[in-house]
CSV table of C-alpha atoms and ligand atoms in Angstrom, one decimal:
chain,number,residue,atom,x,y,z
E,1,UNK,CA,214.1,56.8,131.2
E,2,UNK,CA,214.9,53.2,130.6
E,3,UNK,CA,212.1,51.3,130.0
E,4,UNK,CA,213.5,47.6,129.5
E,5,UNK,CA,216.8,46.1,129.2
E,6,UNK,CA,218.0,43.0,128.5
E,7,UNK,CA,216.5,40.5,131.5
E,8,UNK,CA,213.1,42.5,131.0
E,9,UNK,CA,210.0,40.6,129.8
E,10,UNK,CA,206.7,41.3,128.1
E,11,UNK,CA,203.8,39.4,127.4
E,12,UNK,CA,203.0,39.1,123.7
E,13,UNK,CA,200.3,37.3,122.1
E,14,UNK,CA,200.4,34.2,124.5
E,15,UNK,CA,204.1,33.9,125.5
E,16,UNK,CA,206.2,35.9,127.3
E,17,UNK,CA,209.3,37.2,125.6
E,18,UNK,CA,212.7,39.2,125.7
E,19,UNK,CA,211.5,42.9,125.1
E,20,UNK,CA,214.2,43.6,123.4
E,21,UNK,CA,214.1,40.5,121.3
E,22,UNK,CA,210.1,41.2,120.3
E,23,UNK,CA,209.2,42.7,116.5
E,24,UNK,CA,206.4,44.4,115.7
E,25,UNK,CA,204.8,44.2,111.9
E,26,UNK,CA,205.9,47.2,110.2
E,27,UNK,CA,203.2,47.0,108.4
E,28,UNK,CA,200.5,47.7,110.9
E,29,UNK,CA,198.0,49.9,111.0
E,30,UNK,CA,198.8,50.6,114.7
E,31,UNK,CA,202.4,52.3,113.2
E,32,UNK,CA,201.2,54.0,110.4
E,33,UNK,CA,197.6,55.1,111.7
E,34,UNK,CA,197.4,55.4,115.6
E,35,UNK,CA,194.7,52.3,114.8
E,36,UNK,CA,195.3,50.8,118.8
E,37,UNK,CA,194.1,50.4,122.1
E,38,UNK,CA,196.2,50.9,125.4
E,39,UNK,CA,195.4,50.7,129.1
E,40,UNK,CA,197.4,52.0,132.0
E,41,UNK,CA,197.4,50.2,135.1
E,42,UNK,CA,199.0,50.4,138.3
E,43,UNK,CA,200.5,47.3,140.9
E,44,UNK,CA,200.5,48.2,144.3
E,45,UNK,CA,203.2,46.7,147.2
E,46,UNK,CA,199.9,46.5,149.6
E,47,UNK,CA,199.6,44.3,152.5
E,48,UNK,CA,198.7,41.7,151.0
E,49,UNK,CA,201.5,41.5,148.1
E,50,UNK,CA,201.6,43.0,144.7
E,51,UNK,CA,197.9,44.1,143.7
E,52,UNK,CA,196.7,45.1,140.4
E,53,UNK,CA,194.7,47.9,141.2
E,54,UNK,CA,191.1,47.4,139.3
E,55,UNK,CA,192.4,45.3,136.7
E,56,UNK,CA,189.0,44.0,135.5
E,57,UNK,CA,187.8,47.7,135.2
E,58,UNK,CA,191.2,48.4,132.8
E,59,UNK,CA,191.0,45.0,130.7
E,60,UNK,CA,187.3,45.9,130.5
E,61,UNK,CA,188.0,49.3,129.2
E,62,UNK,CA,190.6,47.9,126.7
E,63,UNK,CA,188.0,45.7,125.2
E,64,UNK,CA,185.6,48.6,125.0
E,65,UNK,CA,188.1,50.4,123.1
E,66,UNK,CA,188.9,47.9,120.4
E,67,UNK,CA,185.4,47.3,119.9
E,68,UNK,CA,184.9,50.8,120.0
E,69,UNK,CA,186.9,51.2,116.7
E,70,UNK,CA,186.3,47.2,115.4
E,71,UNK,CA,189.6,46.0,116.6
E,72,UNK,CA,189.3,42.5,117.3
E,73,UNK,CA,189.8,41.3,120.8
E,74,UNK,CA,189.9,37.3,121.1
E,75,UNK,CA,191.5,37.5,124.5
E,76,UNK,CA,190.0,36.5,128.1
E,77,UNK,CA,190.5,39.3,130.3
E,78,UNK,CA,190.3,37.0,133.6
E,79,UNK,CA,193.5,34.9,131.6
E,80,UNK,CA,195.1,38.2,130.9
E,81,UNK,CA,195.0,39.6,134.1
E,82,UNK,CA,196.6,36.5,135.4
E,83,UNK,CA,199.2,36.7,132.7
E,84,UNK,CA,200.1,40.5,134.3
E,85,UNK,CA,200.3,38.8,137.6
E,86,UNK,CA,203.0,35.9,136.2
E,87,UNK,CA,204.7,39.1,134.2
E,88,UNK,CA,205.3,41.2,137.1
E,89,UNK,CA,206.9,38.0,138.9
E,90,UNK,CA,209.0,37.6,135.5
E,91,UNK,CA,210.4,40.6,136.0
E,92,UNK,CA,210.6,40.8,139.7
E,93,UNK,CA,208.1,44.0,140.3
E,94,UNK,CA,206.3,44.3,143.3
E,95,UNK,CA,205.0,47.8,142.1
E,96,UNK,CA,204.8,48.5,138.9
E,97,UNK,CA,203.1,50.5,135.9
E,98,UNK,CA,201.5,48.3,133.5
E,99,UNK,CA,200.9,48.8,129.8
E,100,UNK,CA,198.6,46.7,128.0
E,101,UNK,CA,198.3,47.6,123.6
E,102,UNK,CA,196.5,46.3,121.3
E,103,UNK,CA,198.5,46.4,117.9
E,104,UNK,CA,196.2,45.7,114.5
E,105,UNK,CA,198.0,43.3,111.7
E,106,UNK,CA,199.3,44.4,108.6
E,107,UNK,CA,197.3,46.4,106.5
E,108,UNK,CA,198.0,49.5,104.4
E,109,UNK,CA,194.3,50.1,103.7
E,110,UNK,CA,191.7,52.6,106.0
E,111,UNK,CA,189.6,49.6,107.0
E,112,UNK,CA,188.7,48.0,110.1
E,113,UNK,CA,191.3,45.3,111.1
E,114,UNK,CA,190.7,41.6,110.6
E,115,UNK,CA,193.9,40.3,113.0
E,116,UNK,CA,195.4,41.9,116.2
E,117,UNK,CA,197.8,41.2,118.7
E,118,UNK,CA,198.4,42.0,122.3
E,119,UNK,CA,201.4,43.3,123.9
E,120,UNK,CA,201.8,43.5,128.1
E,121,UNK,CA,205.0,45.7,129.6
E,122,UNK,CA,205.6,46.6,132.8
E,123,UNK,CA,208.1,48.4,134.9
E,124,UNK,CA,208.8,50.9,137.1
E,125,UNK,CA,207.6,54.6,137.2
E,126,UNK,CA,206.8,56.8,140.0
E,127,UNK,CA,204.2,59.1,139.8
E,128,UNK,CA,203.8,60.6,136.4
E,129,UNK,CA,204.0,64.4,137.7
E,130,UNK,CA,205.8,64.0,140.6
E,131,UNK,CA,205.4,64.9,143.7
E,132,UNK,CA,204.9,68.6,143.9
E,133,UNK,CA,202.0,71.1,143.4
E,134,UNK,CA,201.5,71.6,139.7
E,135,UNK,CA,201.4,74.8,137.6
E,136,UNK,CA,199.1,74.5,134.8
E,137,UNK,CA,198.3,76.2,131.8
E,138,UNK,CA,194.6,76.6,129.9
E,139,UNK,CA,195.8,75.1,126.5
E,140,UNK,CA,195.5,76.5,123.3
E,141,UNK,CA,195.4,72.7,121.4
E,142,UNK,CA,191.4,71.9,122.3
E,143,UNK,CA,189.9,68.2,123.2
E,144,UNK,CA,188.8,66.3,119.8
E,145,UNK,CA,185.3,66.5,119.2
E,146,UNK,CA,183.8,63.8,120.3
E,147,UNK,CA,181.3,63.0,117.2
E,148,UNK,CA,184.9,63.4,115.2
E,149,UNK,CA,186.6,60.4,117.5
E,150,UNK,CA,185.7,57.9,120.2
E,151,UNK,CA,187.2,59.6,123.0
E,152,UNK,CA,185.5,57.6,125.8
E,153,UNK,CA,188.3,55.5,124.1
E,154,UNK,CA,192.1,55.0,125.1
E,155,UNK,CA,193.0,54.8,121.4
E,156,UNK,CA,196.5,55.4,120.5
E,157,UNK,CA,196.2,58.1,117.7
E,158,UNK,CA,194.1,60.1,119.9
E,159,UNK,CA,197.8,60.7,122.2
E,160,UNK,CA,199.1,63.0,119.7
E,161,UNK,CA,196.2,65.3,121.0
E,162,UNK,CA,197.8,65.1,124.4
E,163,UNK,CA,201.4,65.3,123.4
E,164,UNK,CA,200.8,68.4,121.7
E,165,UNK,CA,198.7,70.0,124.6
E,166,UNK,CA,201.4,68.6,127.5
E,167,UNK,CA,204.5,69.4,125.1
E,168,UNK,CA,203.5,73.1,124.5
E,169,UNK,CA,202.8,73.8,128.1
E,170,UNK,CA,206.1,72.6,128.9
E,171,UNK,CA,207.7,74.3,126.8
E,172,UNK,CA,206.2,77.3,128.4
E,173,UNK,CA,207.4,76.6,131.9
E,174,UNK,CA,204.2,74.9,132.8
E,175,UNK,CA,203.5,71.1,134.1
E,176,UNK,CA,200.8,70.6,132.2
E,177,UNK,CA,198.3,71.7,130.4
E,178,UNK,CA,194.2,71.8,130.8
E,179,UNK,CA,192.5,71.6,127.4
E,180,UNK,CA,189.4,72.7,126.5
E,181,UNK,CA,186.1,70.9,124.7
E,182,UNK,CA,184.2,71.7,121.4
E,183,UNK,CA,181.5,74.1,123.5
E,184,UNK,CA,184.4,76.1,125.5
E,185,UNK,CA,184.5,73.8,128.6
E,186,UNK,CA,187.5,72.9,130.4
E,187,UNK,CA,187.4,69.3,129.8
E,188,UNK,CA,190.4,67.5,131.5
E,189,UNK,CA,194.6,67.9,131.4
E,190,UNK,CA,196.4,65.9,128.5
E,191,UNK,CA,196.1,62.6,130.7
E,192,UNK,CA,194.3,62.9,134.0
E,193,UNK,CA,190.6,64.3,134.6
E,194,UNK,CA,190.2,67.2,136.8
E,195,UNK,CA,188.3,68.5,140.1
E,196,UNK,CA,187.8,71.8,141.9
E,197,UNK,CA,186.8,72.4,144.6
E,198,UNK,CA,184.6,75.6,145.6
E,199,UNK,CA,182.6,76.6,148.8
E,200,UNK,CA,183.2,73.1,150.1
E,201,UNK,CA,182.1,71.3,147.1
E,202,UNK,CA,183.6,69.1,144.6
E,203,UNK,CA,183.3,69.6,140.9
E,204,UNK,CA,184.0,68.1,137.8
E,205,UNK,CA,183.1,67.9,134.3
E,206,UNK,CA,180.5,65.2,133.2
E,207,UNK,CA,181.0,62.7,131.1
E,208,UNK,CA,180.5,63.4,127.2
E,209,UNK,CA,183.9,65.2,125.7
E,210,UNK,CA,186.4,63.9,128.9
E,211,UNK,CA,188.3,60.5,129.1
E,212,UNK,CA,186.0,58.2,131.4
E,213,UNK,CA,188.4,57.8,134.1
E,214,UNK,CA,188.8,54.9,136.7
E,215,UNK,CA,190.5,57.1,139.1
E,216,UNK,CA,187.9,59.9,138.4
E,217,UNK,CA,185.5,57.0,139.2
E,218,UNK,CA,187.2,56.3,142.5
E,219,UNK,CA,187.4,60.1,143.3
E,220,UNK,CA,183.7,60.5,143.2
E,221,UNK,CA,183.4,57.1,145.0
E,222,UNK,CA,185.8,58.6,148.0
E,223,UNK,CA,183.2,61.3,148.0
E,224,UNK,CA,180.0,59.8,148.0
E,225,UNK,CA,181.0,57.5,150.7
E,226,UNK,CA,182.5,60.6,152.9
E,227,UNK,CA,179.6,62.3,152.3
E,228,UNK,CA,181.6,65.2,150.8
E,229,UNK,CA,179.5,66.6,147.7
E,230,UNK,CA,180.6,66.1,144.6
E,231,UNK,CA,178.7,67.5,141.1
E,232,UNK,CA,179.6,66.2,137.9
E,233,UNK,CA,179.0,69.6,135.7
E,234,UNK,CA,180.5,71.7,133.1
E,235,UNK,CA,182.9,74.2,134.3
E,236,UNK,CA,184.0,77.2,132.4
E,237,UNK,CA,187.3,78.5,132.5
E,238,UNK,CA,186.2,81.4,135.5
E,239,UNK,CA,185.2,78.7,137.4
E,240,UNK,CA,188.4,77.0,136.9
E,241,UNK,CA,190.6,80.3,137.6
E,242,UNK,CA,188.2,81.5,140.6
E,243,UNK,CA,188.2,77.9,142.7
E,244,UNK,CA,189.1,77.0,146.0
E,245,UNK,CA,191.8,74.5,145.0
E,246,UNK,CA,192.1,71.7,142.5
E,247,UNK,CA,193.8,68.4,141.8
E,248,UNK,CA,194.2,66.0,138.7
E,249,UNK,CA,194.0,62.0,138.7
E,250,UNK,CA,194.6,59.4,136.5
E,251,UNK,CA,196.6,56.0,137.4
E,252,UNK,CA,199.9,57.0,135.9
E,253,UNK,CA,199.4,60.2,138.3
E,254,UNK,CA,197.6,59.6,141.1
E,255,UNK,CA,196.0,62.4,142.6
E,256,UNK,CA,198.0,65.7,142.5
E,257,UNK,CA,196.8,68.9,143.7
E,258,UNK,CA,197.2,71.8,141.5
E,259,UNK,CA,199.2,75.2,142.6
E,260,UNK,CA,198.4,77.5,140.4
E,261,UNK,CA,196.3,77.8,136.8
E,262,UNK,CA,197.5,80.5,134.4
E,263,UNK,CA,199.7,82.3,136.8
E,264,UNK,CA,196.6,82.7,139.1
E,265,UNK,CA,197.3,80.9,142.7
E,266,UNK,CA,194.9,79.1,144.3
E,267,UNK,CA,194.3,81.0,148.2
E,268,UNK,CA,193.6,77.9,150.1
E,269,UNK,CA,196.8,75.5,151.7
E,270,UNK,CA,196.2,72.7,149.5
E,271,UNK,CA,197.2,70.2,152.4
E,272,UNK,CA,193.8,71.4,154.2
E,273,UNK,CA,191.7,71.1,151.0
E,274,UNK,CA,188.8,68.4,150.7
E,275,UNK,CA,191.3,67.2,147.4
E,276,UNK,CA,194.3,66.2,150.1
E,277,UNK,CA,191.9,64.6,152.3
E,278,UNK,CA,190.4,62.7,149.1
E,279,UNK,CA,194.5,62.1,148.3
E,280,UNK,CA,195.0,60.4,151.5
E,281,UNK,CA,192.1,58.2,151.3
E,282,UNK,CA,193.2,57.4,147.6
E,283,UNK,CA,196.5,56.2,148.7
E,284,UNK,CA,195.2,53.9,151.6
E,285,UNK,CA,192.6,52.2,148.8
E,286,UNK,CA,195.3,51.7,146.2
E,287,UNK,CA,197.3,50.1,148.7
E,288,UNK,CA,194.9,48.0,150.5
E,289,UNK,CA,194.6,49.8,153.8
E,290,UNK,CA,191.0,51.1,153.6
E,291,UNK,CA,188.2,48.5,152.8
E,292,UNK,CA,188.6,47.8,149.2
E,293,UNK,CA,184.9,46.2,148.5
E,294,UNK,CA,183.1,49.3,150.4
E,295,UNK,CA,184.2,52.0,147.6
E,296,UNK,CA,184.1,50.7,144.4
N,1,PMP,N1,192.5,61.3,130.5
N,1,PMP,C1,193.2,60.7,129.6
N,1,PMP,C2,193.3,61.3,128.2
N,1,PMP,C3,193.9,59.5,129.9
N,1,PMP,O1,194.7,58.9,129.0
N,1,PMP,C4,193.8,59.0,131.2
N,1,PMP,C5,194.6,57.7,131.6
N,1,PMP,N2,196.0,57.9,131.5
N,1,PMP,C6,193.0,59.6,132.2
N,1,PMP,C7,192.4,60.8,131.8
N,1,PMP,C8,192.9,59.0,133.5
N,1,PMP,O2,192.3,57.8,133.4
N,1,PMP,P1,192.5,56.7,134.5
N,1,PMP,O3,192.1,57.3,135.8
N,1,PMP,O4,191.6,55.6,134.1
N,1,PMP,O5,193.9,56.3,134.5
């Protein structure tokens, strides 16, 4: 996958600049540590041109993040969002994934960072899993503890968590992989948070050891407003293997139903579930086609 080439442009620091003319310090704490903050955002080619899906709700979280772990954040998230805007015109994207990191300044010791800079790319991706019904796997490599991280936090050295959870099931024939919390709860897949659906109710795991997603946010707004139920509760691996049907979401994913967890194959035709349905209605919010203000 080619991320850039030579015409591309990011946004760094206040000016926009060849990517592959831009350095980073190799002295950072961001390199050497995992001591940053991302976001991942989507634009949409909607009706009414390119729209940043939530954007305030993803700068927001990006400021929580660095905050979260004292990285400073002088930046104006209003300014920054219009920045992405000028950046996807730069670069000619009417849809695009959006990448937002924060990058601490040089500094070899374990202490908070006094400086930071912020990098925006953008380009093209399609949905991160595909298309088709996944196959996942109940990892062996668990969530980290939340009292031994921030991980209501998008911080960078948190990823190699989810790189080893994601690579592993690959590398067992899987799509991904489900990973489990400190107290034996299926917690969420490497990158997106997870549903079930069971007896025509929605389920998913409460806040506390998952990643605070805006789709997962979105999902349960879809619900509420649809009057489908949806409990936010702690779900064991039986109830995981023993559901109706499932999907995953995140904005790099969308919302993907699952096929089958551990070899075992959910009965139900996922394009009848409650989850498709919920997909649908996803797809017409992200691109403008259902009433944006009413859900969110
Ligand atoms: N879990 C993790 C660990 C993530 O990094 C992400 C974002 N890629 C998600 C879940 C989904 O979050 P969102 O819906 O806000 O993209």
């Amino acid at each position: 996958m080619q991320y850039y080439n030579q015409d591309t442009y990011i946004y760094l620091d206040g000016e926009f600049v060849k990517a592959n003319l831009a350095g980073i310090d190799l002295f950072g704490q961001s390199l050497h540590y995992g001591y940053g903050c991302f976001e991942g955002l989507r634009a949409h080619n909607t009706l009414h041109g390119t729209r940043i899906f939530k954007a305030e709700q993803h700068f927001q979280r990006l400021s929580n993040s660095c905050q979260s772990i004292s990285l400073p954040y002088k930046w104006d998230n209003n300014e920054l969002i219009q920045k992405t805007y000028e950046l996807l015109e730069l670069n000619s994207l009417r849809s695009a994934y959006i990448r937002p990191l924060v990058l601490s300044g040089p500094n070899m010791h374990l202490t908070s960072a006094t400086s930071a800079k912020i990098m925006i790319a953008a380009w093209e991706w399609g949905p991160y899993l595909g298309h088709d019904l996944l196959r996942v796997c109940i990892s062996k490599v668990q969530r980290p503890n939340p009292k031994s991280f921030r991980i209501e936090a998008k911080i960078s050295g948190q990823y190699v968590n989810s790189i080893l959870a994601s690579s592993e099931a690959i590398k067992q024939g899987y799509d991904e992989a489900l990973l489990i919390d400190h107290d034996g709860y299926v917690a969420q897949a490497s990158s997106e948070n997870i549903f079930i659906e069971k007896n025509g109710k929605i389920y998913t795991p409460p806040l506390g050891s998952i990643f605070p997603g805006i789709t997962r946010q979105t999902v349960i707004g879809i619900c509420r407003k649809f009057q489908i139920d949806v409990v936010e509760k702690n779900l064991t691996v039986t109830d995981i293997h023993e559901a109706d049907s499932a999907f995953l979401c995140g904005t790099a994913a969308g919302i993907i139903g699952i096929k089958e967890v551990d070899h075992i194959v959910y009965k139900e035709d996922w394009q009848h579930t409650i989850g498709a349905s919920i997909q649908r209605t996803y797809k017409k919010l992200v691109l403008e086609e259902e009433n944006y203000e009413v859900i969110i």
